[in-house]
């Protein structure tokens, strides 16, 4: 009997010592800003849940709630901070009202492209700066996939000059909205579900949404045929938020599993967004020939750039962290863009010259 | 006593049932094509080893050997197939001699850029086609990080016309070498360690290596000041090879851990390559002002494109799998490039117009 007790004790200790951590059952909940049907964005939750289950023999289970369930699309940060959800998938610039510095971890007008921005996150100090901000909210923040260059929006009328922007009613959130406001645009924000009706009834004259992969399903092209190329969101990064206290309670293996799974899904989400946009773009060319693809004229772009610089300077004057992150991004971008131009940009040009049209 | 026995039995069953797999000690070896100091490429091994250790509480240990140890830089596929190493980090086009179709899983002249190629891998059928080829070698193959656009090489003299290529002695391996050969270049291959001397002594007039991040350390600029932009390796993908039999023996969690870790490291390697190139490019601008950055003239690019099409058609005529993969890449690229042009390319153009020079 005594021997048996010892044996039993040993067994328990062995289990506890080498694998109790990986045996631990974890049940987490994740809230997304997106409704469950808004793909590809809404795939970020289920993909992470699946990877975590695979990595832990089904012991780490994540229940994913879309916005239709939790009814707080723009309340993800508060819910993850408060612990109602251990995880969130969203975008950093939605927290602009709490701290405007949050915009840098999504994208900014005339900022870096996706490759440059990922390199900045990992090798230019971006991840550390992001956590410096999110420490103030008591959560961890990780990159969560990139939409690539977002389109400049749908307009009822062609924009030929700065005059055409004056008095225009447009739905465009974030810093880009502030830039447009400086150019005389009457900027407003409207919930996604009401966008089509607002545009159709003339409550707005123009709107910005995402890119072809998600825009086409909304039907905007039927009532605003001018589709402008992007300048304001060159690399919109999505975001995984993690409740700090709950994360810190996890075993080191589970922490590693979550971080590695997030990194893998982030890469996959970026490819998925690119693929969805490329397919939708091809669809536009064949099925929606009436869409007029336009670029803003040079004087408009110049004015947008100048207004962007003003907006950045104004925030930087009163917000130390904003200034610090802006300078970090600007410095990295100045270096990275030169390489982008001589590599990616030059290559696309060389391909054009020699036959890809 | 009976009750205790039952209890003990339950404990054992719980441990065995849910975590025996993740407790398993695994010791694997990994061979890289690169010497251990050839960063950033050589980081792909240690980074994967570190992630696997973290994910498994130190139970899955990978010993990484650089080429200086195993002395078979271009023997990785054979060694992984044969089981001397369970893992390898290399590049698919080194197996061109075994099956020329292998080139498609690195990059091809005038092919996709990195983003397009990753989207093809994941959402355009690329991963399945890669495995179809590697099934014939009885190994698993995974993408392993991307170098981005490689530079077109270092030349002693400026290339102003097709005539300047005739009789030129150049080290350039792979399909690009075959393309140059069609244009009259005397193509040769030389081991990396002998490249500088060969160029210095005039055994060759030009050579292609990788990109600024790795080229600058080799010193080629001292003896061949013309540095041409890329056309022949627009998105060189690296490769993880895994011994099939050993992989299939792993528990599902370990298999998931390895696949997820590879995916995460692959994304990180791509960023690391971009960052290294961007930093080296900035260094070139300040420290090596004598380097003459050039692009091949339009008639040369056109001839390269035509020769590329010929090379592809010739291989496709005798190799079914080659033809199938070529058509898959071509089809995906035709779609993807349109989106690249309207998104990334247009955005860089808009930024230029408005002030980034």
XYZ file of C-alpha atoms in Angstrom:
714
model
C 0.000 0.000 0.000
C 2.740 2.388 0.915
C 4.630 1.451 -2.230
C 1.574 2.002 -4.338
C 1.024 5.413 -2.880
C 4.589 6.347 -3.707
C 4.173 5.055 -7.215
C 0.992 6.998 -7.678
C 2.631 10.104 -6.359
C 5.489 9.694 -8.824
C 3.120 9.352 -11.707
C 1.348 12.513 -10.749
C 4.629 14.360 -10.363
C 5.925 13.182 -13.720
C 2.790 14.374 -15.406
C 2.895 17.670 -13.595
C 6.551 18.275 -14.287
C 6.772 17.647 -17.985
C 3.333 17.975 -19.386
C 0.759 19.305 -16.995
C 1.082 22.602 -18.846
C 0.322 21.138 -22.213
C -2.532 19.081 -20.767
C -4.180 22.103 -19.272
C -7.622 22.699 -20.683
C -8.119 26.265 -21.745
C -11.401 27.716 -22.943
C -11.110 31.208 -24.366
C -13.512 33.474 -26.172
C -12.647 35.781 -29.029
C -14.609 38.783 -30.281
C -14.192 40.133 -33.802
C -15.051 43.583 -35.096
C -16.413 41.862 -38.212
C -19.599 39.891 -38.580
C -18.890 36.200 -39.136
C -19.753 36.446 -42.830
C -17.446 39.393 -43.639
C -14.708 37.318 -45.271
C -11.778 37.325 -45.646
C -11.460 39.454 -42.468
C -13.798 37.191 -40.522
C -11.575 34.166 -41.229
C -8.954 35.468 -38.792
C -10.865 34.106 -35.792
C -11.699 30.580 -36.954
C -8.217 30.134 -38.484
C -6.527 30.974 -35.180
C -8.941 28.762 -33.232
C -8.213 25.843 -35.554
C -4.439 26.254 -35.303
C -4.569 26.438 -31.491
C -6.656 23.265 -31.305
C -4.208 21.437 -33.588
C -1.190 22.608 -31.623
C -2.611 21.471 -28.290
C -4.365 18.210 -29.149
C -7.684 20.000 -28.746
C -6.911 21.312 -25.275
C -6.878 25.032 -26.077
C -10.301 25.839 -27.450
C -11.276 29.300 -28.674
C -14.922 30.190 -29.238
C -15.196 32.922 -31.846
C -17.989 35.511 -31.763
C -18.656 37.789 -34.726
C -20.126 41.268 -34.290
C -23.646 39.911 -34.870
C -23.275 38.073 -31.571
C -21.567 40.514 -29.201
C -23.073 43.661 -30.811
C -19.999 45.759 -30.052
C -17.951 45.930 -33.254
C -15.987 48.903 -31.971
C -15.899 47.788 -28.356
C -13.315 45.032 -28.795
C -10.514 46.829 -26.948
C -12.741 47.491 -23.915
C -14.064 43.948 -23.882
C -10.607 42.357 -24.086
C -9.233 44.767 -21.478
C -12.195 44.048 -19.208
C -11.876 40.301 -19.632
C -15.299 39.563 -21.188
C -13.224 38.234 -24.072
C -9.640 36.990 -23.752
C -8.990 37.684 -27.446
C -10.064 40.112 -30.126
C -9.536 40.570 -33.856
C -9.940 44.148 -34.970
C -7.860 47.103 -36.224
C -5.813 49.495 -34.124
C -7.108 52.725 -35.653
C -10.546 52.123 -34.187
C -9.028 53.289 -30.870
C -8.146 56.715 -32.284
C -10.607 58.280 -29.828
C -8.704 56.806 -26.878
C -5.230 57.658 -28.218
C -4.634 58.939 -31.730
C -1.235 57.164 -31.738
C -3.155 53.941 -32.307
C -3.574 54.822 -36.001
C 0.090 54.054 -36.725
C -0.451 50.364 -36.059
C -3.025 50.129 -38.805
C -1.797 52.512 -41.504
C -1.501 56.249 -42.168
C -1.998 58.382 -45.300
C 1.097 58.258 -47.548
C 2.654 55.738 -45.161
C 4.481 52.460 -45.744
C 3.260 49.636 -47.970
C 2.620 46.242 -46.351
C 6.137 44.836 -46.828
C 7.805 47.984 -45.538
C 5.436 48.122 -42.581
C 5.978 44.474 -41.583
C 9.746 45.026 -41.773
C 9.293 48.094 -39.548
C 7.231 46.085 -37.058
C 9.827 43.332 -36.777
C 13.135 45.028 -37.476
C 12.486 48.737 -37.139
C 11.122 48.909 -33.601
C 7.418 48.845 -34.503
C 6.411 45.925 -32.292
C 7.979 47.563 -29.242
C 6.276 50.898 -29.941
C 2.936 49.153 -30.419
C 3.274 47.431 -27.063
C 4.344 50.692 -25.424
C 0.970 52.136 -26.453
C -1.068 49.022 -25.619
C 0.566 48.705 -22.213
C -1.441 51.802 -21.321
C -4.586 49.770 -22.118
C -3.228 46.742 -20.252
C -3.505 44.382 -23.246
C -1.096 42.743 -25.668
C -1.358 43.677 -29.322
C -0.084 41.674 -32.310
C -0.216 42.322 -36.068
C -3.203 40.434 -37.495
C -2.969 40.355 -41.301
C -2.845 43.102 -43.894
C -5.494 44.207 -46.408
C -2.853 45.719 -48.688
C -3.456 49.067 -50.394
C -7.048 50.129 -49.833
C -8.875 51.869 -52.670
C -9.508 55.602 -52.413
C -13.272 55.266 -52.472
C -16.422 55.501 -54.599
C -17.496 58.885 -55.934
C -20.679 59.895 -57.739
C -18.774 62.497 -59.741
C -15.297 62.745 -61.190
C -12.764 64.714 -59.132
C -10.893 66.968 -61.549
C -9.639 69.595 -59.155
C -9.542 70.667 -55.542
C -12.724 72.648 -56.201
C -14.606 69.414 -56.796
C -13.825 68.381 -53.227
C -15.232 71.519 -51.606
C -18.526 70.803 -49.911
C -18.531 67.150 -50.984
C -20.204 64.921 -48.378
C -18.043 61.868 -47.804
C -17.880 58.985 -45.391
C -14.211 58.469 -44.620
C -13.019 57.743 -41.081
C -9.673 58.198 -39.378
C -6.824 60.545 -40.260
C -7.789 60.443 -43.929
C -11.092 62.024 -42.929
C -9.214 64.830 -41.173
C -7.086 65.317 -44.285
C -10.179 65.548 -46.494
C -11.788 67.937 -44.000
C -8.812 70.284 -44.424
C -9.521 70.239 -48.165
C -13.119 71.347 -47.634
C -14.820 67.951 -47.666
C -17.809 67.565 -45.374
C -16.618 64.416 -43.607
C -18.983 62.076 -41.822
C -18.993 58.550 -40.442
C -21.826 56.085 -41.010
C -22.260 52.510 -39.834
C -21.364 49.957 -42.526
C -24.903 48.593 -42.710
C -26.298 52.004 -43.639
C -23.671 53.006 -46.202
C -25.470 51.902 -49.340
C -28.701 53.641 -48.418
C -26.882 56.841 -47.410
C -25.114 56.941 -50.767
C -28.251 56.037 -52.682
C -30.356 58.756 -51.027
C -27.683 61.413 -51.419
C -26.951 61.768 -47.696
C -23.348 61.341 -48.884
C -21.710 61.892 -52.291
C -18.769 59.555 -51.796
C -17.460 56.908 -49.460
C -14.378 54.892 -48.772
C -14.679 51.253 -47.810
C -11.885 48.664 -48.254
C -10.874 47.233 -51.608
C -12.446 45.312 -54.474
C -12.602 42.002 -52.572
C -14.999 43.495 -50.036
C -16.432 46.512 -51.897
C -18.053 44.664 -54.780
C -20.403 42.780 -52.467
C -21.700 46.124 -51.131
C -22.957 47.236 -54.561
C -21.582 50.806 -54.362
C -20.607 50.696 -58.040
C -24.276 50.783 -59.014
C -24.726 54.301 -57.649
C -21.196 55.802 -57.610
C -19.268 54.659 -60.672
C -15.949 56.469 -60.062
C -13.566 54.192 -58.188
C -10.380 55.975 -57.047
C -6.999 54.391 -56.373
C -5.546 54.540 -52.868
C -3.386 57.026 -51.001
C -4.824 57.048 -47.483
C -4.519 53.424 -46.301
C -1.515 51.911 -48.085
C -1.204 48.901 -45.753
C -4.073 48.481 -43.293
C -2.884 46.069 -40.652
C -5.435 44.112 -38.653
C -4.873 43.414 -34.981
C -5.090 40.611 -32.453
C -5.683 41.851 -28.923
C -4.992 39.599 -25.939
C -6.004 40.124 -22.309
C -2.694 40.537 -20.481
C -3.662 38.855 -17.216
C -5.081 35.789 -18.969
C -2.081 35.535 -21.303
C 0.356 35.765 -18.395
C -1.446 32.889 -16.675
C -0.750 30.536 -19.596
C 2.145 28.074 -19.576
C 5.195 29.107 -21.642
C 4.248 26.489 -24.293
C 0.734 27.842 -24.611
C 2.078 31.387 -24.805
C 4.483 30.266 -27.533
C 1.683 28.405 -29.325
C -0.545 31.485 -29.318
C 2.212 33.811 -30.515
C 3.375 31.424 -33.236
C -0.178 30.668 -34.386
C -0.949 34.398 -34.549
C 2.174 34.990 -36.631
C 1.291 32.171 -39.032
C -2.359 33.235 -39.386
C -1.280 36.853 -39.870
C 0.826 35.849 -42.885
C -2.017 33.722 -44.236
C -4.596 36.511 -43.784
C -2.381 38.868 -45.775
C -2.192 36.411 -48.668
C -5.921 35.772 -48.418
C -6.689 39.485 -48.674
C -4.403 39.839 -51.682
C -6.012 36.853 -53.377
C -9.562 38.090 -52.694
C -8.707 41.530 -54.074
C -7.000 40.119 -57.158
C -9.985 37.889 -57.927
C -12.475 40.711 -57.365
C -10.391 43.003 -59.566
C -10.533 40.472 -62.382
C -14.281 40.240 -61.819
C -14.625 44.017 -62.094
C -12.851 43.997 -65.437
C -15.215 41.418 -66.904
C -18.530 41.808 -65.058
C -18.608 45.510 -64.188
C -17.199 47.337 -67.207
C -19.055 50.517 -66.221
C -16.878 51.129 -63.177
C -14.533 54.007 -63.964
C -11.155 53.433 -62.317
C -9.498 56.774 -61.634
C -6.527 58.311 -59.891
C -6.699 61.666 -58.133
C -5.089 64.420 -60.233
C -1.615 65.576 -59.238
C -2.686 68.901 -57.609
C -5.201 67.005 -55.465
C -2.548 64.485 -54.406
C -0.162 67.313 -53.557
C -2.806 69.027 -51.437
C -3.602 65.728 -49.700
C 0.058 65.264 -48.888
C 0.368 68.769 -47.506
C -2.778 68.357 -45.411
C -1.469 65.004 -44.131
C 1.777 66.655 -43.014
C -0.259 69.327 -41.213
C -2.458 66.787 -39.432
C 0.623 64.834 -38.336
C 2.398 67.964 -37.088
C -0.663 69.075 -35.126
C -1.041 65.766 -33.287
C 2.717 65.500 -32.781
C 2.760 68.900 -31.076
C 0.525 67.729 -28.245
C 1.158 63.975 -28.048
C 4.696 62.784 -27.283
C 4.072 59.141 -28.162
C 2.433 60.132 -31.456
C 5.512 62.167 -32.373
C 7.861 59.342 -31.408
C 6.026 56.725 -33.479
C 5.599 59.075 -36.434
C 9.318 59.765 -36.490
C 10.135 56.081 -36.223
C 7.861 55.238 -39.156
C 9.066 58.187 -41.215
C 12.706 57.274 -40.660
C 12.232 53.612 -41.507
C 10.129 54.439 -44.529
C 12.673 56.887 -45.936
C 15.185 54.029 -45.968
C 12.821 51.218 -47.002
C 11.123 53.079 -49.838
C 14.395 53.489 -51.735
C 14.764 49.714 -51.800
C 11.086 49.187 -52.703
C 11.593 51.479 -55.684
C 14.743 49.807 -56.987
C 13.398 46.271 -56.403
C 9.608 45.817 -56.591
C 8.741 49.000 -58.456
C 11.542 48.683 -61.005
C 10.710 45.052 -61.582
C 7.050 45.759 -62.337
C 8.211 48.472 -64.746
C 10.669 46.098 -66.444
C 7.912 43.520 -66.835
C 5.620 46.109 -68.384
C 8.273 47.152 -70.881
C 8.806 43.596 -71.921
C 5.279 42.431 -72.317
C 2.958 42.128 -69.311
C 0.092 44.465 -70.030
C -6.764 -0.009 -1.578
C -9.009 -0.882 -4.476
C -10.179 2.696 -4.614
C -6.596 3.924 -4.650
C -5.696 1.624 -7.484
C -8.603 2.931 -9.505
C -7.539 6.485 -8.773
C -3.957 5.786 -9.752
C -5.112 4.117 -12.928
C -7.178 7.158 -13.811
C -4.210 9.435 -13.330
C -2.065 7.334 -15.625
C -4.783 7.164 -18.228
C -5.301 10.919 -18.170
C -1.597 11.538 -18.663
C -1.227 8.926 -21.357
C -4.348 9.848 -23.233
C -3.966 13.547 -23.555
C -0.298 14.317 -23.419
C 1.962 11.340 -24.026
C 2.443 12.719 -27.529
C 3.528 16.152 -26.451
C 5.897 14.683 -23.874
C 7.726 12.697 -26.521
C 11.372 13.648 -26.857
C 12.376 14.281 -30.442
C 15.924 14.985 -31.610
C 16.181 16.073 -35.216
C 19.011 17.381 -37.360
C 18.731 20.069 -39.988
C 21.127 20.807 -42.855
C 21.260 24.203 -44.531
C 22.633 25.056 -47.975
C 24.144 28.154 -46.378
C 27.123 28.380 -44.088
C 26.110 29.372 -40.566
C 27.408 32.915 -41.033
C 25.527 33.655 -44.279
C 22.806 35.757 -42.706
C 19.954 36.446 -43.078
C 19.489 33.120 -44.936
C 21.338 31.178 -42.250
C 18.896 32.413 -39.581
C 16.168 30.150 -40.959
C 17.553 27.119 -39.132
C 18.137 28.526 -35.644
C 14.843 30.436 -35.737
C 12.874 27.273 -36.481
C 14.790 25.315 -33.841
C 14.050 27.976 -31.249
C 10.341 28.087 -32.064
C 10.037 24.286 -31.897
C 11.730 24.196 -28.505
C 9.390 26.893 -27.171
C 6.305 25.151 -28.511
C 7.198 21.819 -26.923
C 8.673 22.793 -23.571
C 12.103 21.876 -24.917
C 11.077 18.393 -26.002
C 11.530 18.814 -29.762
C 15.164 19.728 -30.280
C 16.636 20.512 -33.701
C 20.404 20.589 -34.207
C 21.261 22.879 -37.113
C 24.284 22.245 -39.351
C 25.525 24.872 -41.789
C 27.308 23.941 -45.023
C 30.709 24.297 -43.323
C 29.756 21.242 -41.254
C 28.051 18.838 -43.675
C 30.059 19.964 -46.750
C 27.157 19.315 -49.110
C 25.526 22.692 -49.793
C 23.756 21.338 -52.855
C 23.130 17.878 -51.445
C 20.334 18.850 -49.062
C 17.539 17.141 -51.002
C 19.453 13.849 -51.137
C 20.395 14.018 -47.474
C 16.831 14.737 -46.321
C 15.418 12.057 -48.634
C 18.020 9.578 -47.390
C 17.348 10.405 -43.739
C 20.841 11.663 -42.754
C 18.959 14.861 -41.921
C 15.282 15.047 -41.070
C 15.131 18.695 -42.162
C 16.763 20.993 -44.676
C 16.726 24.682 -45.512
C 17.630 25.392 -49.102
C 16.026 26.573 -52.383
C 14.011 24.464 -54.808
C 15.817 25.528 -57.989
C 18.975 23.767 -56.872
C 17.210 20.542 -57.915
C 16.863 21.690 -61.527
C 19.179 18.863 -62.567
C 16.789 16.288 -61.073
C 13.622 17.881 -62.437
C 13.561 21.292 -64.074
C 10.006 21.821 -62.704
C 11.632 22.506 -59.347
C 12.557 26.040 -60.501
C 8.953 27.209 -60.225
C 9.026 26.862 -56.450
C 11.866 29.343 -56.155
C 11.207 31.901 -58.895
C 11.390 32.212 -62.688
C 12.480 35.051 -65.002
C 9.674 37.610 -65.430
C 7.590 35.661 -62.905
C 5.514 36.750 -59.925
C 6.661 39.095 -57.190
C 6.745 37.767 -53.611
C 3.192 38.749 -52.659
C 1.724 37.339 -55.868
C 3.735 34.149 -55.464
C 2.705 33.578 -51.842
C -0.937 34.108 -52.826
C -0.430 31.560 -55.637
C 1.098 29.082 -53.188
C -1.774 29.343 -50.737
C -4.791 30.203 -52.855
C -3.797 29.456 -56.426
C -2.850 25.781 -56.136
C 0.911 26.294 -55.716
C 1.347 24.295 -52.513
C -0.387 21.278 -54.049
C 1.726 21.459 -57.207
C 4.903 21.754 -55.160
C 3.994 18.650 -53.185
C 3.087 16.811 -56.395
C 6.693 17.315 -57.528
C 8.276 16.600 -54.147
C 6.223 13.423 -53.715
C 8.444 12.023 -56.467
C 11.432 12.679 -54.176
C 9.552 11.286 -51.161
C 9.934 14.449 -49.063
C 7.661 17.270 -47.942
C 8.439 20.762 -49.152
C 7.314 24.050 -47.572
C 7.953 27.684 -48.522
C 10.869 28.976 -46.425
C 11.075 32.773 -46.705
C 11.553 35.090 -49.665
C 14.558 37.183 -50.671
C 12.363 39.585 -52.667
C 13.520 40.864 -56.069
C 17.117 39.840 -56.650
C 19.425 42.271 -58.410
C 20.419 41.582 -62.021
C 24.098 41.277 -61.236
C 27.449 43.028 -61.288
C 29.031 43.922 -64.626
C 32.484 45.271 -65.419
C 31.114 47.197 -68.388
C 27.874 48.954 -69.164
C 25.350 47.000 -71.229
C 24.001 49.362 -73.863
C 22.769 46.869 -76.415
C 22.376 43.195 -77.183
C 25.794 43.316 -78.826
C 27.381 44.043 -75.458
C 26.096 40.685 -74.224
C 27.623 38.625 -77.011
C 30.617 36.670 -75.779
C 30.343 38.072 -72.274
C 31.457 35.557 -69.659
C 28.935 35.513 -66.834
C 28.206 33.415 -63.774
C 24.441 33.096 -63.623
C 22.795 29.799 -62.728
C 19.326 28.409 -63.435
C 16.877 29.336 -66.150
C 18.239 32.886 -66.259
C 21.560 31.382 -67.366
C 19.786 29.589 -70.197
C 18.093 32.831 -71.197
C 21.422 34.675 -71.273
C 22.976 31.808 -73.235
C 20.331 32.310 -75.926
C 21.463 35.932 -76.137
C 25.069 34.924 -76.753
C 26.394 35.115 -73.208
C 29.023 32.570 -72.280
C 27.332 31.247 -69.145
C 29.219 29.455 -66.414
C 28.704 28.444 -62.797
C 31.291 28.961 -60.086
C 31.207 28.093 -56.390
C 30.358 31.105 -54.192
C 33.742 31.051 -52.447
C 35.590 31.502 -55.753
C 33.397 34.200 -57.258
C 35.407 37.232 -56.234
C 38.695 35.822 -57.518
C 37.128 34.690 -60.793
C 35.756 38.187 -61.396
C 38.976 39.827 -60.310
C 41.153 37.720 -62.605
C 38.847 38.132 -65.580
C 37.718 34.492 -65.703
C 34.273 36.077 -65.792
C 33.088 39.569 -66.820
C 29.899 39.615 -64.790
C 28.049 37.695 -62.132
C 24.711 37.539 -60.442
C 24.540 36.925 -56.714
C 21.558 37.891 -54.512
C 20.796 41.452 -53.496
C 22.476 44.333 -51.669
C 22.053 42.775 -48.212
C 24.293 39.860 -49.179
C 26.236 41.258 -52.166
C 27.969 44.131 -50.405
C 29.813 41.780 -48.065
C 31.301 39.989 -51.097
C 33.043 43.127 -52.379
C 32.035 42.729 -56.041
C 31.484 46.482 -56.358
C 35.234 47.063 -56.120
C 35.902 45.300 -59.419
C 32.573 45.474 -61.309
C 30.893 48.831 -60.660
C 27.736 48.399 -62.783
C 24.935 47.018 -60.647
C 21.844 46.050 -62.667
C 18.260 45.892 -61.436
C 16.438 42.559 -61.454
C 14.345 40.675 -63.997
C 15.376 37.038 -63.559
C 14.548 36.269 -59.893
C 11.642 38.484 -58.901
C 10.739 36.521 -55.760
C 13.239 33.830 -54.797
C 11.511 31.574 -52.319
C 13.590 29.517 -49.918
C 12.535 26.011 -48.984
C 12.148 23.767 -45.947
C 12.468 20.088 -46.807
C 11.201 17.433 -44.406
C 11.830 13.690 -44.481
C 8.406 12.181 -45.101
C 8.798 9.024 -43.058
C 10.086 10.906 -40.003
C 7.372 13.555 -40.306
C 4.643 10.920 -40.553
C 5.916 9.307 -37.354
C 5.335 12.510 -35.357
C 2.215 13.027 -33.247
C -0.455 15.277 -34.809
C 0.501 18.064 -32.351
C 4.152 17.892 -33.313
C 3.230 17.872 -36.989
C 1.035 20.929 -36.404
C 3.815 22.590 -34.394
C 6.337 22.053 -37.177
C 4.010 23.301 -39.905
C 2.920 26.339 -37.910
C 6.480 27.190 -36.859
C 7.662 26.892 -40.471
C 4.882 29.223 -41.596
C 5.738 31.780 -38.913
C 9.489 31.645 -39.580
C 8.863 31.886 -43.325
C 7.029 35.182 -42.827
C 9.770 36.433 -40.526
C 12.562 35.440 -42.939
C 10.856 37.409 -45.705
C 10.738 40.533 -43.533
C 14.327 39.957 -42.455
C 15.510 39.769 -46.062
C 13.638 42.950 -46.930
C 15.106 44.754 -43.944
C 18.668 43.593 -44.706
C 18.349 44.698 -48.323
C 16.868 48.073 -47.392
C 19.662 48.741 -44.912
C 22.361 47.656 -47.369
C 20.793 49.810 -50.062
C 20.982 52.836 -47.779
C 24.620 51.919 -47.083
C 25.360 51.793 -50.814
C 23.999 55.290 -51.266
C 26.226 56.736 -48.564
C 29.316 54.531 -48.421
C 29.686 53.297 -52.005
C 28.837 56.251 -54.234
C 30.893 54.758 -57.086
C 28.461 51.920 -57.667
C 26.535 52.649 -60.860
C 22.945 51.440 -60.527
C 21.586 50.599 -63.959
C 18.596 49.027 -65.660
C 18.916 46.942 -68.818
C 17.860 48.913 -71.905
C 14.428 48.181 -73.371
C 15.646 46.134 -76.394
C 17.690 43.937 -74.045
C 14.681 43.412 -71.760
C 12.518 42.539 -74.757
C 15.078 39.994 -75.967
C 15.317 38.513 -72.458
C 11.555 38.149 -72.344
C 11.451 36.457 -75.733
C 14.281 34.090 -74.799
C 12.490 33.301 -71.512
C 9.327 32.367 -73.406
C 11.391 30.097 -75.680
C 13.104 28.357 -72.762
C 9.730 27.797 -71.081
C 8.158 26.438 -74.274
C 11.076 24.056 -74.858
C 10.893 22.530 -71.381
C 7.095 22.448 -71.502
C 7.190 20.429 -74.722
C 8.942 17.490 -73.067
C 7.922 17.744 -69.385
C 4.221 17.474 -68.550
C 4.560 18.645 -64.955
C 6.668 21.635 -66.039
C 3.942 22.661 -68.472
C 1.215 22.228 -65.884
C 2.984 24.349 -63.251
C 4.006 26.993 -65.794
C 0.399 27.371 -66.912
C -0.817 27.565 -63.321
C 1.693 30.316 -62.485
C 1.045 32.185 -65.714
C -2.705 32.100 -65.188
C -2.530 33.259 -61.589
C -0.013 35.945 -62.417
C -2.101 37.359 -65.268
C -4.868 37.954 -62.729
C -2.720 38.987 -59.766
C -0.522 41.448 -61.656
C -3.487 43.618 -62.603
C -4.240 44.086 -58.924
C -0.571 44.657 -58.057
C -0.475 47.420 -60.645
C -3.609 49.217 -59.458
C -2.726 48.846 -55.776
C 1.003 48.684 -54.887
C 2.409 50.134 -58.106
C -0.102 52.972 -58.339
C 0.404 53.806 -54.698
C 4.173 54.120 -55.045
C 3.581 56.337 -58.082
C 1.112 58.516 -56.148
C 3.614 58.863 -53.296
C 6.323 59.938 -55.748
C 4.093 62.558 -57.298
C 3.303 63.985 -53.936
C 6.719 64.182 -52.403
C 8.636 60.983 -51.582
C 11.746 61.134 -53.683
